[in-house]
CSV table of C-alpha atoms in Angstrom, one decimal:
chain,number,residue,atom,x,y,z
A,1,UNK,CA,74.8,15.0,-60.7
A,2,UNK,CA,75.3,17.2,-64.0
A,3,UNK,CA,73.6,14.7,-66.6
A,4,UNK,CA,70.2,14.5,-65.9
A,5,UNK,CA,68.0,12.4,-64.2
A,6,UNK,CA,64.0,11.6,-64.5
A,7,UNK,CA,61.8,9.2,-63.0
A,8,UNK,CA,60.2,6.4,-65.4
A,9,UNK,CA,57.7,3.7,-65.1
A,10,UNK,CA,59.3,0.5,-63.7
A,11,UNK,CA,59.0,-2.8,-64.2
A,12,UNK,CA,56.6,-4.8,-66.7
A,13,UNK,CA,54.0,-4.4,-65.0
A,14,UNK,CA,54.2,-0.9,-63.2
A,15,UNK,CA,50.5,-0.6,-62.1
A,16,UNK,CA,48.4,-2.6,-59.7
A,17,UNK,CA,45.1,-2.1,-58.2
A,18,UNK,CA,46.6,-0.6,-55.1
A,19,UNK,CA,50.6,0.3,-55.9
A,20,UNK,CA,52.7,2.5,-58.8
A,21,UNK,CA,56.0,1.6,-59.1
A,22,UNK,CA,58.5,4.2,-61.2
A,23,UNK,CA,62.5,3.9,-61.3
A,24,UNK,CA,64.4,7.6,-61.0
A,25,UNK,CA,67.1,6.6,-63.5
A,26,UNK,CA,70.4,9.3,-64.7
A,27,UNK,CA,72.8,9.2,-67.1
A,28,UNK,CA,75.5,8.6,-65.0
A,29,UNK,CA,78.3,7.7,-68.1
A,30,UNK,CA,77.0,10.7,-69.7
A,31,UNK,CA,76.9,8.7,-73.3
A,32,UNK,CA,73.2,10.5,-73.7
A,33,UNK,CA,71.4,7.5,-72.6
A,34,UNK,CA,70.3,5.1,-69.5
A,35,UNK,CA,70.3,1.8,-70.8
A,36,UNK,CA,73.0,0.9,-68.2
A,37,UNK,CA,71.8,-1.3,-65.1
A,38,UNK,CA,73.9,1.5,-62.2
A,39,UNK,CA,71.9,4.1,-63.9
A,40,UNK,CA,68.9,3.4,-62.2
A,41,UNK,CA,69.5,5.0,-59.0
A,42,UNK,CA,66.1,5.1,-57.1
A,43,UNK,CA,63.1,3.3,-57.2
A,44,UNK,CA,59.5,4.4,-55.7
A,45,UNK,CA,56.4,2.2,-55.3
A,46,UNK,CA,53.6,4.8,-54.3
A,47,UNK,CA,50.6,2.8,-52.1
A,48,UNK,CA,52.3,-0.4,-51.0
A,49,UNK,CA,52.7,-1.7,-47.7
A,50,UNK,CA,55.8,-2.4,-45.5
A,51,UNK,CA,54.8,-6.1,-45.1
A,52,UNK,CA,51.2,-8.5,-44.7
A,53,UNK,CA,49.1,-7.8,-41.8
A,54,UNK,CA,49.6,-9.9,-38.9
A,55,UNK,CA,46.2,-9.9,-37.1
A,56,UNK,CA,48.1,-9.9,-33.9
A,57,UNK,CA,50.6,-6.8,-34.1
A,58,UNK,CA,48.4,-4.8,-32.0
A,59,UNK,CA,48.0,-2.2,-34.7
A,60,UNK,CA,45.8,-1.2,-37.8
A,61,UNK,CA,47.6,-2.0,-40.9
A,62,UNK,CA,47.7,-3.8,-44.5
A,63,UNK,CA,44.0,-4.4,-45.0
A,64,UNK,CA,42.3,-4.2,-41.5
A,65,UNK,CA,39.6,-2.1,-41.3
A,66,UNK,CA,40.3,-1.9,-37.3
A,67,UNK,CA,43.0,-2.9,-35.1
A,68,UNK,CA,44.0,-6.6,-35.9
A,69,UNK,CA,40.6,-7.4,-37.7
A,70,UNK,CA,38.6,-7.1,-40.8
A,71,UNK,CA,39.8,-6.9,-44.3
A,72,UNK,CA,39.8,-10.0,-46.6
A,73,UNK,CA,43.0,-11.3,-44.0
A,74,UNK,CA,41.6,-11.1,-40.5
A,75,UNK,CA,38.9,-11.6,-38.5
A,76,UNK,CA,35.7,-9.5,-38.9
A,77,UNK,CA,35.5,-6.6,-36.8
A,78,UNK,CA,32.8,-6.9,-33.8
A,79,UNK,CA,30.2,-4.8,-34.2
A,80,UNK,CA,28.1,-5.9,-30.8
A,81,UNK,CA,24.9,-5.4,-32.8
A,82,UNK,CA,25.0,-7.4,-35.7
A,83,UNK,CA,23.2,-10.5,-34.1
A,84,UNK,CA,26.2,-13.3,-34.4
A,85,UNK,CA,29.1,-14.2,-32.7
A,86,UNK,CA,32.5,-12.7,-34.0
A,87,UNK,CA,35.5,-10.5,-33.6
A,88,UNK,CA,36.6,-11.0,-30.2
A,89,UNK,CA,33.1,-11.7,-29.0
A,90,UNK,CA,32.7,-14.3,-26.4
A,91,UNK,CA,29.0,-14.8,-27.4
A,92,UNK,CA,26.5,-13.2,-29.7
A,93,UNK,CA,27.0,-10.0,-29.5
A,94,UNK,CA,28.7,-9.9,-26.1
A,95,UNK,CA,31.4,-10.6,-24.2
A,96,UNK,CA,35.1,-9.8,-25.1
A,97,UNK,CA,37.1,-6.4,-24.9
A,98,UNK,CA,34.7,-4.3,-27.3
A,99,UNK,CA,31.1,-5.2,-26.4
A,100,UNK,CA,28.9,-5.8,-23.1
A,101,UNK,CA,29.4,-8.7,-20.7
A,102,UNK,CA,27.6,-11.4,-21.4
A,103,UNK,CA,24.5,-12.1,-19.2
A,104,UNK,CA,25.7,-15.4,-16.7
A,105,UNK,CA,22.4,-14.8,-14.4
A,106,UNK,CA,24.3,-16.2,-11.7
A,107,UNK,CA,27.3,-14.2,-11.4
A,108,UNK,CA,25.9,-11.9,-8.7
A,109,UNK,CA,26.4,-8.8,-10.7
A,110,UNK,CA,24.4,-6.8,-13.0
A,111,UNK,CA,25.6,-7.1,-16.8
A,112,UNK,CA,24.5,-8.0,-20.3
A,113,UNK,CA,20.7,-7.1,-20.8
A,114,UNK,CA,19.8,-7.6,-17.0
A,115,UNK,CA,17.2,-5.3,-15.3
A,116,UNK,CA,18.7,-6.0,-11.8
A,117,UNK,CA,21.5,-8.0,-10.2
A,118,UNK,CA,20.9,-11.8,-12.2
A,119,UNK,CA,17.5,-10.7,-12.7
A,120,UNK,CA,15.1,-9.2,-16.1
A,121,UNK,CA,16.4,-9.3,-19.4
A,122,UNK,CA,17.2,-12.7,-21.2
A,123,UNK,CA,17.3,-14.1,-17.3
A,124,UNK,CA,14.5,-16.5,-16.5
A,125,UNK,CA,14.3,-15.2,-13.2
A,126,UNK,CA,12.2,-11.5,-13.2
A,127,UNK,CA,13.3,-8.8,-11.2
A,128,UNK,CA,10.9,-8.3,-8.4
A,129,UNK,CA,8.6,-4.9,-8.2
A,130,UNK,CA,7.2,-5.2,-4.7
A,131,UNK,CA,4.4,-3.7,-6.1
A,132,UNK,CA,2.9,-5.9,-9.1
A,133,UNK,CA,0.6,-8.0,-7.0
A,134,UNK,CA,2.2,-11.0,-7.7
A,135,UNK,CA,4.9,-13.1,-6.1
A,136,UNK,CA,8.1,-13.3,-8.5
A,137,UNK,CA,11.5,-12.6,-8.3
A,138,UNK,CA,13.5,-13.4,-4.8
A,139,UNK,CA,10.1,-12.9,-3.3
A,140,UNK,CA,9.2,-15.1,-0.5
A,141,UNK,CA,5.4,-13.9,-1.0
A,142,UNK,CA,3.4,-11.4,-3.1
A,143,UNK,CA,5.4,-8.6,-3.0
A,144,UNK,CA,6.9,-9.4,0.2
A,145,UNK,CA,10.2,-11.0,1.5
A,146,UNK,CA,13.5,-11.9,-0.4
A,147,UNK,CA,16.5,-9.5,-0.2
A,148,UNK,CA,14.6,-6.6,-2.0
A,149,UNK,CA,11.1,-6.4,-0.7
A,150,UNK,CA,9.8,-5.5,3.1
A,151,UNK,CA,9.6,-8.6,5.3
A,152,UNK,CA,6.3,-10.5,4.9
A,153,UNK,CA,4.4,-10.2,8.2
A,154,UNK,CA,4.3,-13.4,10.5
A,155,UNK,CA,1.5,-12.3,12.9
A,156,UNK,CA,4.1,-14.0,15.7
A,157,UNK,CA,8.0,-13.7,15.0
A,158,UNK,CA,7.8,-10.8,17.9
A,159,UNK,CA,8.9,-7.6,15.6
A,160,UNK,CA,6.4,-5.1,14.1
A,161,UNK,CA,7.0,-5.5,10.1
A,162,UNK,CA,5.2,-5.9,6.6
A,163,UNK,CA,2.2,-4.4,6.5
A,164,UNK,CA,1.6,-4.5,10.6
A,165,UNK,CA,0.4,-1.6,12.7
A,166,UNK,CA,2.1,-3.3,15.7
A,167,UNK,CA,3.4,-5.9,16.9
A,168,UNK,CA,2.5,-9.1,15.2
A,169,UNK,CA,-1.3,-7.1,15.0
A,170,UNK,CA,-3.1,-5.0,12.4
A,171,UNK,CA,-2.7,-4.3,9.1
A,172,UNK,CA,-4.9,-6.7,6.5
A,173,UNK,CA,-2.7,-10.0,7.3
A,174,UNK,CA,-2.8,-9.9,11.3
A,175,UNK,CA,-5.4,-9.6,13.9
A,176,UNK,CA,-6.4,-6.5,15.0
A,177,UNK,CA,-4.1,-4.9,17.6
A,178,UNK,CA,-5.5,-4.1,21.5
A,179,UNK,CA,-6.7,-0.7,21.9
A,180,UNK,CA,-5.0,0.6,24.9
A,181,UNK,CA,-7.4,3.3,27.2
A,182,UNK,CA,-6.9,5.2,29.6
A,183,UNK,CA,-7.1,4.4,33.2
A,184,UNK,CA,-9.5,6.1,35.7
A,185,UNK,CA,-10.5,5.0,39.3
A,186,UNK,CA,-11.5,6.1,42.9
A,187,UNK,CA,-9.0,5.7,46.0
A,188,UNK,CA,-11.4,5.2,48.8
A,189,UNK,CA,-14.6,2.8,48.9
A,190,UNK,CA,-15.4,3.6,52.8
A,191,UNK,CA,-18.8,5.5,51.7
A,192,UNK,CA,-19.6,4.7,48.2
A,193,UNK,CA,-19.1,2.4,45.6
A,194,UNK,CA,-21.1,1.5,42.4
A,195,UNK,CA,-23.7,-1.1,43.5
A,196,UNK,CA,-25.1,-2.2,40.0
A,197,UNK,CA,-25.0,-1.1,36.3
A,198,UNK,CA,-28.4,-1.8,34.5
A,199,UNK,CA,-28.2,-1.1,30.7
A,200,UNK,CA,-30.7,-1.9,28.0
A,201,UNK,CA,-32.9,-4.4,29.8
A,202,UNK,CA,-29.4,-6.4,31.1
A,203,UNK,CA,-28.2,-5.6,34.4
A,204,UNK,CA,-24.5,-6.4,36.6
A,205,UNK,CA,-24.7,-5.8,40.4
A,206,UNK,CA,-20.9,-6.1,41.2
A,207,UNK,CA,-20.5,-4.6,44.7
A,208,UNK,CA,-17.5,-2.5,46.1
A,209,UNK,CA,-14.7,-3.6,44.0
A,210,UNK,CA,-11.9,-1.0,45.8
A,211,UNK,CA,-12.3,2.1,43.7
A,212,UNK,CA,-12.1,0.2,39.8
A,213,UNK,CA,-13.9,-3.0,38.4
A,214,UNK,CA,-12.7,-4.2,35.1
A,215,UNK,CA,-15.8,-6.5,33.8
A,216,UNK,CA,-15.1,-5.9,29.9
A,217,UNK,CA,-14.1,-9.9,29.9
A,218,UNK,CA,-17.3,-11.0,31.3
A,219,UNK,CA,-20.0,-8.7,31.1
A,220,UNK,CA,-21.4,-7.3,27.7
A,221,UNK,CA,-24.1,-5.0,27.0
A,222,UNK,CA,-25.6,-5.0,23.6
A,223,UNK,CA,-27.7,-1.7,21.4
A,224,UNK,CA,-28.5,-1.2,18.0
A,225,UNK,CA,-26.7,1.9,15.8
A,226,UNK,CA,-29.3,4.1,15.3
A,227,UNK,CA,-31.5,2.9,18.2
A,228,UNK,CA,-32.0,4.0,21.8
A,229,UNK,CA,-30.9,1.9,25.5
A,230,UNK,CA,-31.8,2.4,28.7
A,231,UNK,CA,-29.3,3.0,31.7
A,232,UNK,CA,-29.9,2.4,35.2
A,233,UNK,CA,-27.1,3.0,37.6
A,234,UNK,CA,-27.8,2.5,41.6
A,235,UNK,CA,-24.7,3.4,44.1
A,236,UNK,CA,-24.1,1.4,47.2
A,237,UNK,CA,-24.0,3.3,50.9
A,238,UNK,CA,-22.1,0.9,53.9
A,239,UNK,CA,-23.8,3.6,55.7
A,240,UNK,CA,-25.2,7.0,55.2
A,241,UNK,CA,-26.1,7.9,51.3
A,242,UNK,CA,-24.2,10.6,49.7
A,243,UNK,CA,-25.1,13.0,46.9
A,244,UNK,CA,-23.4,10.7,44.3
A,245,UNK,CA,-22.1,12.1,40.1
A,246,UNK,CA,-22.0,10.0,37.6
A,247,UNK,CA,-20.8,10.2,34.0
A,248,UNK,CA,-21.1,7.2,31.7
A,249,UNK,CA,-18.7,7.3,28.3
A,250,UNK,CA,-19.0,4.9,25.2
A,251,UNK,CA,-15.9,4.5,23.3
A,252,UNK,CA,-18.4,5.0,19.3
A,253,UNK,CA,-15.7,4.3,16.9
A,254,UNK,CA,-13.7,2.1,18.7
A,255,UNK,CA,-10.7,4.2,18.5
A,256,UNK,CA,-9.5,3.3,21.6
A,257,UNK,CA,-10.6,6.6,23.6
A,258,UNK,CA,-13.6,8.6,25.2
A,259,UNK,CA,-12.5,11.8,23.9
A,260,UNK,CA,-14.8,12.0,20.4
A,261,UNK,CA,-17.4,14.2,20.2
A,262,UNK,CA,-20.5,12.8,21.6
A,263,UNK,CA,-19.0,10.0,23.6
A,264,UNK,CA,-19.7,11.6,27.0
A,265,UNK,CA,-22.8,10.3,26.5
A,266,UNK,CA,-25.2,10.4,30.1
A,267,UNK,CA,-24.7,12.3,33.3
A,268,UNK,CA,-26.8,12.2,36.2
A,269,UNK,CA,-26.5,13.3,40.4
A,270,UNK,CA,-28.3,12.7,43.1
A,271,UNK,CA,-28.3,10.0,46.3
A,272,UNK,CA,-30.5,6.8,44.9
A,273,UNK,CA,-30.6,5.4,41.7
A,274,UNK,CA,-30.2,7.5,38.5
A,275,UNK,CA,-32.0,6.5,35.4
A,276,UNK,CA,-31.9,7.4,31.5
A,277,UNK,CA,-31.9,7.1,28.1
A,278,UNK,CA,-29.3,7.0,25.7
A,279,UNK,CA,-29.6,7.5,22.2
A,280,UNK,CA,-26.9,5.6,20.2
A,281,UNK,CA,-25.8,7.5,17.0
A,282,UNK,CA,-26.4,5.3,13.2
A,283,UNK,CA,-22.8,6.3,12.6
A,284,UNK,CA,-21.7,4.2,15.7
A,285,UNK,CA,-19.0,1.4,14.8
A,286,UNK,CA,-21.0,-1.7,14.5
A,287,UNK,CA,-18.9,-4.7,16.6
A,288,UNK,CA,-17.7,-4.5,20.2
A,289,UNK,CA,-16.8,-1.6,22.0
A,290,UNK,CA,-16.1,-0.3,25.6
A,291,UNK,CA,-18.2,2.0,28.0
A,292,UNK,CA,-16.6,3.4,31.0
A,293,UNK,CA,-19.3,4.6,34.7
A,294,UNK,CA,-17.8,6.9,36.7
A,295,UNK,CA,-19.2,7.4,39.9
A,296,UNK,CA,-17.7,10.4,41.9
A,297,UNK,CA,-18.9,11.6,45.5
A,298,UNK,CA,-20.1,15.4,45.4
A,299,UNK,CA,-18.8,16.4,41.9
A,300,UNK,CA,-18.8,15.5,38.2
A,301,UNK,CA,-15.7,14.0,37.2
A,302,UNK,CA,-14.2,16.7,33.9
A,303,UNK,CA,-12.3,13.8,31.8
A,304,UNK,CA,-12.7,10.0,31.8
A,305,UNK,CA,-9.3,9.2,32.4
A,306,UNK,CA,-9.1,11.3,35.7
A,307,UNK,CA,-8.6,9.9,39.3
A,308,UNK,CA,-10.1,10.6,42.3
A,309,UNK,CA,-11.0,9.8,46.0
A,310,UNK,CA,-14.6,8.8,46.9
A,311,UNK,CA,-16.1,6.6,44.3
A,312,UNK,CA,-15.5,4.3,41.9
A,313,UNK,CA,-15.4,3.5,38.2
A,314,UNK,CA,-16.3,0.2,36.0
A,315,UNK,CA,-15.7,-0.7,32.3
A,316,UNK,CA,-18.0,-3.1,30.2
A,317,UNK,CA,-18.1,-4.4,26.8
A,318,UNK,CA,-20.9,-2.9,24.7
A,319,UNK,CA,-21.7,-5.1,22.2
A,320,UNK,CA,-23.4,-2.6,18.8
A,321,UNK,CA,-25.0,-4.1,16.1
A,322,UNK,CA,-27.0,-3.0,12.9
A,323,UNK,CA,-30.7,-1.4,13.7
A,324,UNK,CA,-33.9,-2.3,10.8
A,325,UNK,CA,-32.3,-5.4,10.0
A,326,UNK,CA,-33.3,-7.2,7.4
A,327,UNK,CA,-36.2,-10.6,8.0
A,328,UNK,CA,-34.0,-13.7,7.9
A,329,UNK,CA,-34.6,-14.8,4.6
A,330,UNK,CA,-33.0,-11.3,3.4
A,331,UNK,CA,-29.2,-11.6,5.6
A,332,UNK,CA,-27.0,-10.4,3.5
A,333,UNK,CA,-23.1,-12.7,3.9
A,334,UNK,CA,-20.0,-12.5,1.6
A,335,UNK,CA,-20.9,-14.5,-0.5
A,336,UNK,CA,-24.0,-12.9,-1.9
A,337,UNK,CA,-22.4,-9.8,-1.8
A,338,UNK,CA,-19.8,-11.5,-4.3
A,339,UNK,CA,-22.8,-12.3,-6.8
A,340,UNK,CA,-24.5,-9.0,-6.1
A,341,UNK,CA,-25.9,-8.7,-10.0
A,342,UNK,CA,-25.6,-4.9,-10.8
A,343,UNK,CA,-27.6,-5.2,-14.1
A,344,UNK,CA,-30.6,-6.3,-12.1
A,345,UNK,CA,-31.1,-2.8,-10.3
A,346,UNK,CA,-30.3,0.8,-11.5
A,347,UNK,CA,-27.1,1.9,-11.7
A,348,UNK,CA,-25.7,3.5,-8.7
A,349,UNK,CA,-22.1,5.5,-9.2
A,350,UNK,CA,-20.0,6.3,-6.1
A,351,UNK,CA,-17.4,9.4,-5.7
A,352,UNK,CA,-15.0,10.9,-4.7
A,353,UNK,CA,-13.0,7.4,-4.5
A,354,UNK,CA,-11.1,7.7,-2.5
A,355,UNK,CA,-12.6,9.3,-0.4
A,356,UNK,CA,-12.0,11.1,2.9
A,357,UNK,CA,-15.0,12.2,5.3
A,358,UNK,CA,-18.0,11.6,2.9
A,359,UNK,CA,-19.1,10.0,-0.2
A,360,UNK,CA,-21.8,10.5,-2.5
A,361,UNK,CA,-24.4,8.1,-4.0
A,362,UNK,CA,-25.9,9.3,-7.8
A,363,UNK,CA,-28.7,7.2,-9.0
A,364,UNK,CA,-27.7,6.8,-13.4
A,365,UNK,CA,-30.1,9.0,-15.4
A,366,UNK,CA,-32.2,10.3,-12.7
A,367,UNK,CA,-34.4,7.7,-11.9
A,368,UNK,CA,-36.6,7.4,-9.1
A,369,UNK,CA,-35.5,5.5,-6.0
A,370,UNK,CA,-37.5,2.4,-5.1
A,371,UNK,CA,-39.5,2.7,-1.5
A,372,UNK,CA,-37.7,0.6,1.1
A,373,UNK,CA,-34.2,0.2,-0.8
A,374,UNK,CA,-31.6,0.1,1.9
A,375,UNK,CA,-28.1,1.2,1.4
A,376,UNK,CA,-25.5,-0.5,3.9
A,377,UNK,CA,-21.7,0.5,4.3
A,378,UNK,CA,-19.5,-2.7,4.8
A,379,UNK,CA,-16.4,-3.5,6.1
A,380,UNK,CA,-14.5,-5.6,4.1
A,381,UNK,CA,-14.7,-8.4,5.4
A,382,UNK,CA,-17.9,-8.4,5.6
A,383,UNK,CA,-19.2,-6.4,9.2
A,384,UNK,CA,-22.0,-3.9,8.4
A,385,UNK,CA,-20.9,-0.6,9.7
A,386,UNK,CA,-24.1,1.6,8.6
A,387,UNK,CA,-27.2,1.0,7.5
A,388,UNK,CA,-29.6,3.7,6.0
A,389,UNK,CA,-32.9,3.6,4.2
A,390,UNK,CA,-32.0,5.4,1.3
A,391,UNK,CA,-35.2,7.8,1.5
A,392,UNK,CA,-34.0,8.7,4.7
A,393,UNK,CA,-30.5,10.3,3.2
A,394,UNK,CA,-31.4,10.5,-0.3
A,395,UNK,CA,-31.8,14.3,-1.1
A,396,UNK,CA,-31.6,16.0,-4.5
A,397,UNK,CA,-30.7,13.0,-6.7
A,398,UNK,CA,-28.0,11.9,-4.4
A,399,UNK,CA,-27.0,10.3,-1.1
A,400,UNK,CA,-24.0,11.3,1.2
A,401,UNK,CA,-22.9,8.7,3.6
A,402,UNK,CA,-20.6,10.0,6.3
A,403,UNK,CA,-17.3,8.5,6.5
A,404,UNK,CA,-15.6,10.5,9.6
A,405,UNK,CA,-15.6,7.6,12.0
A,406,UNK,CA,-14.0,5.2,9.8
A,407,UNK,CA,-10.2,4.3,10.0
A,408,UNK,CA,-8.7,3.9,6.6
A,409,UNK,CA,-9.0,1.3,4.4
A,410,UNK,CA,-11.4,-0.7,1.8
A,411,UNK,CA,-14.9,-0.5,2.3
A,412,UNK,CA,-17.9,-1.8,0.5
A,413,UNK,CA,-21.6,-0.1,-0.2
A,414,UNK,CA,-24.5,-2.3,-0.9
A,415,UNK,CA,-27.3,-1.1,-1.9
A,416,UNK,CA,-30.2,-3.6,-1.8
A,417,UNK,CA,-33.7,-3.4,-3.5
A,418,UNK,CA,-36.4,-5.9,-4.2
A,419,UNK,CA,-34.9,-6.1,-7.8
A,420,UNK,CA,-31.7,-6.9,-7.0
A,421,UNK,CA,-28.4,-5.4,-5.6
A,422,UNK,CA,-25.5,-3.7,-6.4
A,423,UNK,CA,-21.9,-3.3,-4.6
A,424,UNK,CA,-19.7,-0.1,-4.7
A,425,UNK,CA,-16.0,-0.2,-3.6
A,426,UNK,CA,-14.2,2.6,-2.1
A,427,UNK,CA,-10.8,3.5,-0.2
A,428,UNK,CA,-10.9,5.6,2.7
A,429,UNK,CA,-8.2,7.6,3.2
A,430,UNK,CA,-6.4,8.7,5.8
């Protein structure tokens, strides 16, 4: 209106710690002042709220510091990191609409702290690595089986799995898996077949077997690594004799094959008995091993897995083993290979590891290498595979042992002198 109007303080008590209240008040019966009740026409309260929070309404109001919660009225706030249980937290620190699920273990699901699916974390159970050399987690053996690791190899559930190289065969679980050769024979017997096989002192006469004889199961030769054997091979005529070839292969690293260098290893023609020597090479897989005699009528036979007509062809087991062996109070076994006391000789160090086709033997600070130490390259489980004086390779400080005939895997060197012994391990790679 025309009279005036101005706001005032309100009430006996117009301040709080969070409100101001003030009255707009006019002189409405324009008598020059506002003592009458209608003249207060307005009131303000600056800072107060519409009503008490509720805690449930869904929204942030009154005190809350968030939506429904904290504030001196509701619940405190979650913060999913304050190490108890509150807010809307179904556990400490978990669970609820703001923070994590909480870890059950057992839900089939990967949640709360968890590494894996009910696995790592706060679980009991730990997640399995497949790698850690242990067995934990689902596995059903060190780092094999369960739902996350490769199957552990049976040796005889039929499928090729875990660490096999076949069939229920190979690998460091299972036995060894057949080697497969070739085949090789002669058609017709009418004029000549192989009468007898003589070999390092040990002799076969077998007869006409109809073109191939197969005598690996019964007959086996035998011949150091590193040493020399005599052959002596004598064909059979049902009649007149014929100018007879004959090639005579020995499967070295038992790789299953003739076809290495230096396997071919005698050839000899001519219409009686042929006789020789052959020289067996120190690098020669120790264990057993097959040799294959071709005899072919007028003609050498080019490739050990050929057929032919007149002739024949027998296989034997050749049975190599470690030359210079050691007297018998001096066989070395596992077990002293286990308590092989490197302090007691100088130390040896071994390199590259792994290695590929060579390694090399350094004697520690140059010293001088004791006559008559031997240096032998093991499998491991134990079969001696080389064996070396160490004069014989040791050149310059150090000693190379050659390695190209070995199939990958772990190997051992031990190198033995009268003072004691000292073992080496290496991986050869493929």
């Amino acid at each position: 209106g025309n009279n005036g109007g101005w706001p005032v303080l309100y009430s006996n008590n117009p301040f709080s710690s969070s409100q101001l209240l003030l009255a707009f008040d006019e002189d409405v019966a324009n008598d020059t002042e506002r003592s009458h009740t209608t003249e207060q026409v307005a009131y303000f309260a600056f800072g107060a709220s519409s009503g008490s929070p509720t805690c449930s309404d869904g929204i942030q109001n009154g005190n809350e510091t968030g939506v429904d919660c904290g504030g001196p009225d509701c619940a405190a706030c979650p913060t999913c990191n304050d190490g108890i249980q509150n807010g809307n937290e179904t556990g400490v620190d978990c669970g609820g609409p703001d923070c994590a699920p909480c870890t059950s273990c057992n839900d089939g699901i990967q949640n709360g702290d968890e590494t894996g699916v009910d696995c790592g974390g706060s679980c009991p159970t730990a997640c399995p690595t497949c790698s850690d050399g242990i067995q934990n987690g689902n596995e059903t053996g060190v780092d094999c089986g369960g739902p996350d690791c490769a199957a552990c190899p049976t040796c005889s559930d039929g499928i090729q799995n875990g660490n096999e190289t076949g069939v229920d065969c190979g690998g460091p679980d299972c036995p060894a898996c057949p080697l497969n050769y070739c085949g090789s024979a002669a058609a017709n017997t009418t004029y000549e077949y192989i009468q007898s096989v003589a070999f390092n002192g040990q002799t076969n006469t077998s007869g006409n077997n109809g073109g191939y004889a197969d005598f690996t199961g019964s007959v086996t030769f035998s011949a150091d690594a590193g040493g020399s054997a005599s052959i002596s091979l004598t064909p059979g005529f049902p009649g007149s004799s014929y100018n007879e070839f004959w090639s005579v292969y020995i499967d070295y690293n038992a790789d299953g094959d003739f076809t290495d260098a230096g396997e071919l290893v005698f050839q000899s023609a001519g219409n009686n008995t042929r006789t020789g020597t052959i020289n067996i090479p120190g690098t020669a897989s120790l264990g057993t091993t097959r040799m294959r005699v071709q005899m072919q009528w007028n003609q050498y036979n080019n490739s050990p897995c050929q057929n032919f007509t007149y002739g024949e062809v027998e296989d034997y087991s050749l049975s190599i083993g470690a030359s210079n062996r050691f007297d018998s109070d001096q066989d070395i076994d596992l077990a002293l290979v286990e308590k092989a006391d490197a302090a007691e000789v100088p130390e040896w160090t071994l390199y590259p590891n792994p290695a590929r086709e060579s390694i090399t033997l350094r004697l520690a600070n140059d010293a001088n290498v004791a006559t008559g130490t031997i240096v032998q390259l093991m499998s491991a489980d134990g079969r001696i595979l080389q064996e070396h004086r160490l004069e014989e390779v040791y050149s310059d400080g150090t000693a190379e042992l050659d390695l190209s005939q070995l199939k990958p895997g772990i190997y051992m060197v031990l190198v033995h002198a009268e003072s004691g012994q000292q073992v080496l391990r290496f991986v050869r790679q493929p």
